[in-house]
mmCIF file of C-alpha atoms in Angstrom:
data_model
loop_
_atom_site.group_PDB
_atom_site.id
_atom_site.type_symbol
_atom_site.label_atom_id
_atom_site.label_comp_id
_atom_site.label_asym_id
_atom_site.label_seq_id
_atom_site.Cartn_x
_atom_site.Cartn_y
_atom_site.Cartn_z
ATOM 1 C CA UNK A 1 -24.763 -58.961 -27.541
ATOM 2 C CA UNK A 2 -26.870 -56.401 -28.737
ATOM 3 C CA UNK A 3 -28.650 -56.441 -32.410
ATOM 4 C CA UNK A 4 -26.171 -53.522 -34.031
ATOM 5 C CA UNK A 5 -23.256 -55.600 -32.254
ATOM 6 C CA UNK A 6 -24.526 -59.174 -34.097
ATOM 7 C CA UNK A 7 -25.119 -57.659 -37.621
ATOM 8 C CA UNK A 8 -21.164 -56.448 -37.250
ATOM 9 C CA UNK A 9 -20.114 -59.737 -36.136
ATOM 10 C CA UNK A 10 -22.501 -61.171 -39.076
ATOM 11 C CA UNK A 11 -20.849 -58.564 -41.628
ATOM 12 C CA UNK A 12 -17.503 -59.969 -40.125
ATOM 13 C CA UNK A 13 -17.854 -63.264 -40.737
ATOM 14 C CA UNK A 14 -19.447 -62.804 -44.527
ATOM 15 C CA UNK A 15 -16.964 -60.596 -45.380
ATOM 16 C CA UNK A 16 -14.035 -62.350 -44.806
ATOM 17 C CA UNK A 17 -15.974 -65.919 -45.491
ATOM 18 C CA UNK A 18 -18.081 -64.746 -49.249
ATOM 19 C CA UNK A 19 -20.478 -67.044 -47.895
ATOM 20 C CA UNK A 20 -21.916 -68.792 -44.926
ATOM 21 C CA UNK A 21 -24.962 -70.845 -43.920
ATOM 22 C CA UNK A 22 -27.897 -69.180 -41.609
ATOM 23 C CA UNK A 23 -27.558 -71.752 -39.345
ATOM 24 C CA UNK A 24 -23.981 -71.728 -39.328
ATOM 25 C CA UNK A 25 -24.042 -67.908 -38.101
ATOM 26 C CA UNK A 26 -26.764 -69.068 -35.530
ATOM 27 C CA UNK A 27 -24.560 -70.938 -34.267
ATOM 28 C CA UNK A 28 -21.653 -69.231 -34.372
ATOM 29 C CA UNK A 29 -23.290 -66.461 -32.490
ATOM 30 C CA UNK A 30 -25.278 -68.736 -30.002
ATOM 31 C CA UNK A 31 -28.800 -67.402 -31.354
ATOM 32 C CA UNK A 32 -31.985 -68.898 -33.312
ATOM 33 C CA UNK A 33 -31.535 -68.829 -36.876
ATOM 34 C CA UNK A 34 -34.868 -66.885 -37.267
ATOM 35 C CA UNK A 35 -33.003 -64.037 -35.258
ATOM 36 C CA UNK A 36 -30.216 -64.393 -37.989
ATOM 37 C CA UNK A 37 -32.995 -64.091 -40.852
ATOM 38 C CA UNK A 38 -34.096 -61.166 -39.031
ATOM 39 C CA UNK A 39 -30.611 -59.638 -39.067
ATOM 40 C CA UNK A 40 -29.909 -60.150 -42.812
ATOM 41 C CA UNK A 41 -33.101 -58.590 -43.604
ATOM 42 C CA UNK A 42 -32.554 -55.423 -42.117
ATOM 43 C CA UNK A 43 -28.639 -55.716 -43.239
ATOM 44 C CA UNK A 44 -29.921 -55.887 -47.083
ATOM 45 C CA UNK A 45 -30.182 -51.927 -46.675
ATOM 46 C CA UNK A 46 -26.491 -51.259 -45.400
ATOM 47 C CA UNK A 47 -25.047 -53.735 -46.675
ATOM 48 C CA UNK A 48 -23.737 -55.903 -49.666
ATOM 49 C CA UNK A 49 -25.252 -59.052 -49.162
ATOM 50 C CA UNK A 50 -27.751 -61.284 -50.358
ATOM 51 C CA UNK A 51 -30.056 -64.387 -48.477
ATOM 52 C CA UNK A 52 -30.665 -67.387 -50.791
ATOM 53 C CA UNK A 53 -32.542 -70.040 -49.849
ATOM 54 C CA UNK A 54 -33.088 -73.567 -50.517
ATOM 55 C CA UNK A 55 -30.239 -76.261 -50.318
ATOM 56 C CA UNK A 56 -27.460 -74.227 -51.231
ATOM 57 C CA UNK A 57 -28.459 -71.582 -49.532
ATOM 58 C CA UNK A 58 -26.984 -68.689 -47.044
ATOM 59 C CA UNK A 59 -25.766 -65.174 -47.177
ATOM 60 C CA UNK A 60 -23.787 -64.075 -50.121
ATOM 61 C CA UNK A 61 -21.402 -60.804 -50.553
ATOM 62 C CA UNK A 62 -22.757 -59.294 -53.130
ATOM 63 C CA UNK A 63 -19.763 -57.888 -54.313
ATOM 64 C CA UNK A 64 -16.705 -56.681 -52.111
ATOM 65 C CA UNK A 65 -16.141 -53.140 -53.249
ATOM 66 C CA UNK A 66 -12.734 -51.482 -53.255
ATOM 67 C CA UNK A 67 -13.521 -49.286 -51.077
ATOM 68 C CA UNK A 68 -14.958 -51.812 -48.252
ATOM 69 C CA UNK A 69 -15.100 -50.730 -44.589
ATOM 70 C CA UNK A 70 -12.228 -52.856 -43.171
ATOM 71 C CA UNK A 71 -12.199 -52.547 -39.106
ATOM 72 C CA UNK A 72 -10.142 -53.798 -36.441
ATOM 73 C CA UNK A 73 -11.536 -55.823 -34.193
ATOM 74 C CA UNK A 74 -12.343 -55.495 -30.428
ATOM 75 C CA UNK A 75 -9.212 -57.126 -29.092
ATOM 76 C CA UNK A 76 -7.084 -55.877 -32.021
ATOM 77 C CA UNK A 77 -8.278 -51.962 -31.105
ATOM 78 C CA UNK A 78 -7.689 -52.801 -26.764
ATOM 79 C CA UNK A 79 -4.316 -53.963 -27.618
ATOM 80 C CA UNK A 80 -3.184 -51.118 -30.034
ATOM 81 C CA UNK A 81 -4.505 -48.888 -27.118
ATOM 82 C CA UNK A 82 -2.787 -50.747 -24.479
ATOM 83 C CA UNK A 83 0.504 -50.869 -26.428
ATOM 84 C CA UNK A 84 0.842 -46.947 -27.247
ATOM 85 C CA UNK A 85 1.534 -45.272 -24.321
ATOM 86 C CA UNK A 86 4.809 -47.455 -23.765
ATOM 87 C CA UNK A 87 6.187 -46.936 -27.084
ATOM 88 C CA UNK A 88 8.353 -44.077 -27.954
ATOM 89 C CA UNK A 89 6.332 -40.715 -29.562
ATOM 90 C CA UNK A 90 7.057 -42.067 -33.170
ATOM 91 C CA UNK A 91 5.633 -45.283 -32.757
ATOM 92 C CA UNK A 92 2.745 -44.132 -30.495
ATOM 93 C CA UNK A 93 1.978 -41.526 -33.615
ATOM 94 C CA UNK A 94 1.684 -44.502 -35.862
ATOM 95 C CA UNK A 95 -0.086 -46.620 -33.663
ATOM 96 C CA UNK A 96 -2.915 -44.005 -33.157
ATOM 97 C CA UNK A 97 -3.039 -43.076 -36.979
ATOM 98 C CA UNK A 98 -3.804 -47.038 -37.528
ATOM 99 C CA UNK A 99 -6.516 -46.495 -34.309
ATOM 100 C CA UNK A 100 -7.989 -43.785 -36.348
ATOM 101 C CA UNK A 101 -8.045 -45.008 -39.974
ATOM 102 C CA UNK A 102 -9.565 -48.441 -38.722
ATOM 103 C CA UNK A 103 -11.429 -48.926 -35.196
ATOM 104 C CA UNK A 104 -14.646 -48.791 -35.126
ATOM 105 C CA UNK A 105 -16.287 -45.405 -35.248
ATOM 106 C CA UNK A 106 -17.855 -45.833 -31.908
ATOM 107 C CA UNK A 107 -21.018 -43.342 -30.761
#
């Protein structure tokens, strides 16, 4: 998994979580929680969250604002794109607008 790969997967998980532990998403993501720290740091910049330490600590959302990047994921985007071409035109329309307005903007 490359770095710009793990801070989406990061953003993933504290978006939909509010909150997790460092070591948590170390784990989660079978790397050293230093890499994590690393991560968060340069994820401060782009987005919403916030490191706390000490006992309670972990990475925060900030704030969740209205207009938050929502994305499909991996296998949700494969299977939209393996499902259009055997639906009728109509369906494959709306199945690529949903592609459009929420996969990942790949470059």
């Amino acid at each position: 998994m490359s770095s710009d790969e793990r801070q989406e997967a990061i953003w993933d998980i504290i978006l939909q979580r509010k909150f997790e532990t460092v070591p948590n998403i170390a784990d989660e993501l079978g790397v050293c929680t230093r890499t994590i720290y690393g991560d968060v740091t340069k994820m401060r910049k782009k987005y919403p969250i916030e490191p706390i330490s000490g006992k309670y600590g972990g990475v925060y959302l900030v704030h969740k604002p209205h207009n938050a990047a929502m994305h499909l994921t991996p296998l949700q985007e494969i299977t939209l794109q393996e499902l259009i071409f055997s639906q009728p035109m109509e369906i494959q329309q709306v199945l690529q607008s949903i592609l459009d307005a929420f996969a990942r903007k790949h470059i």
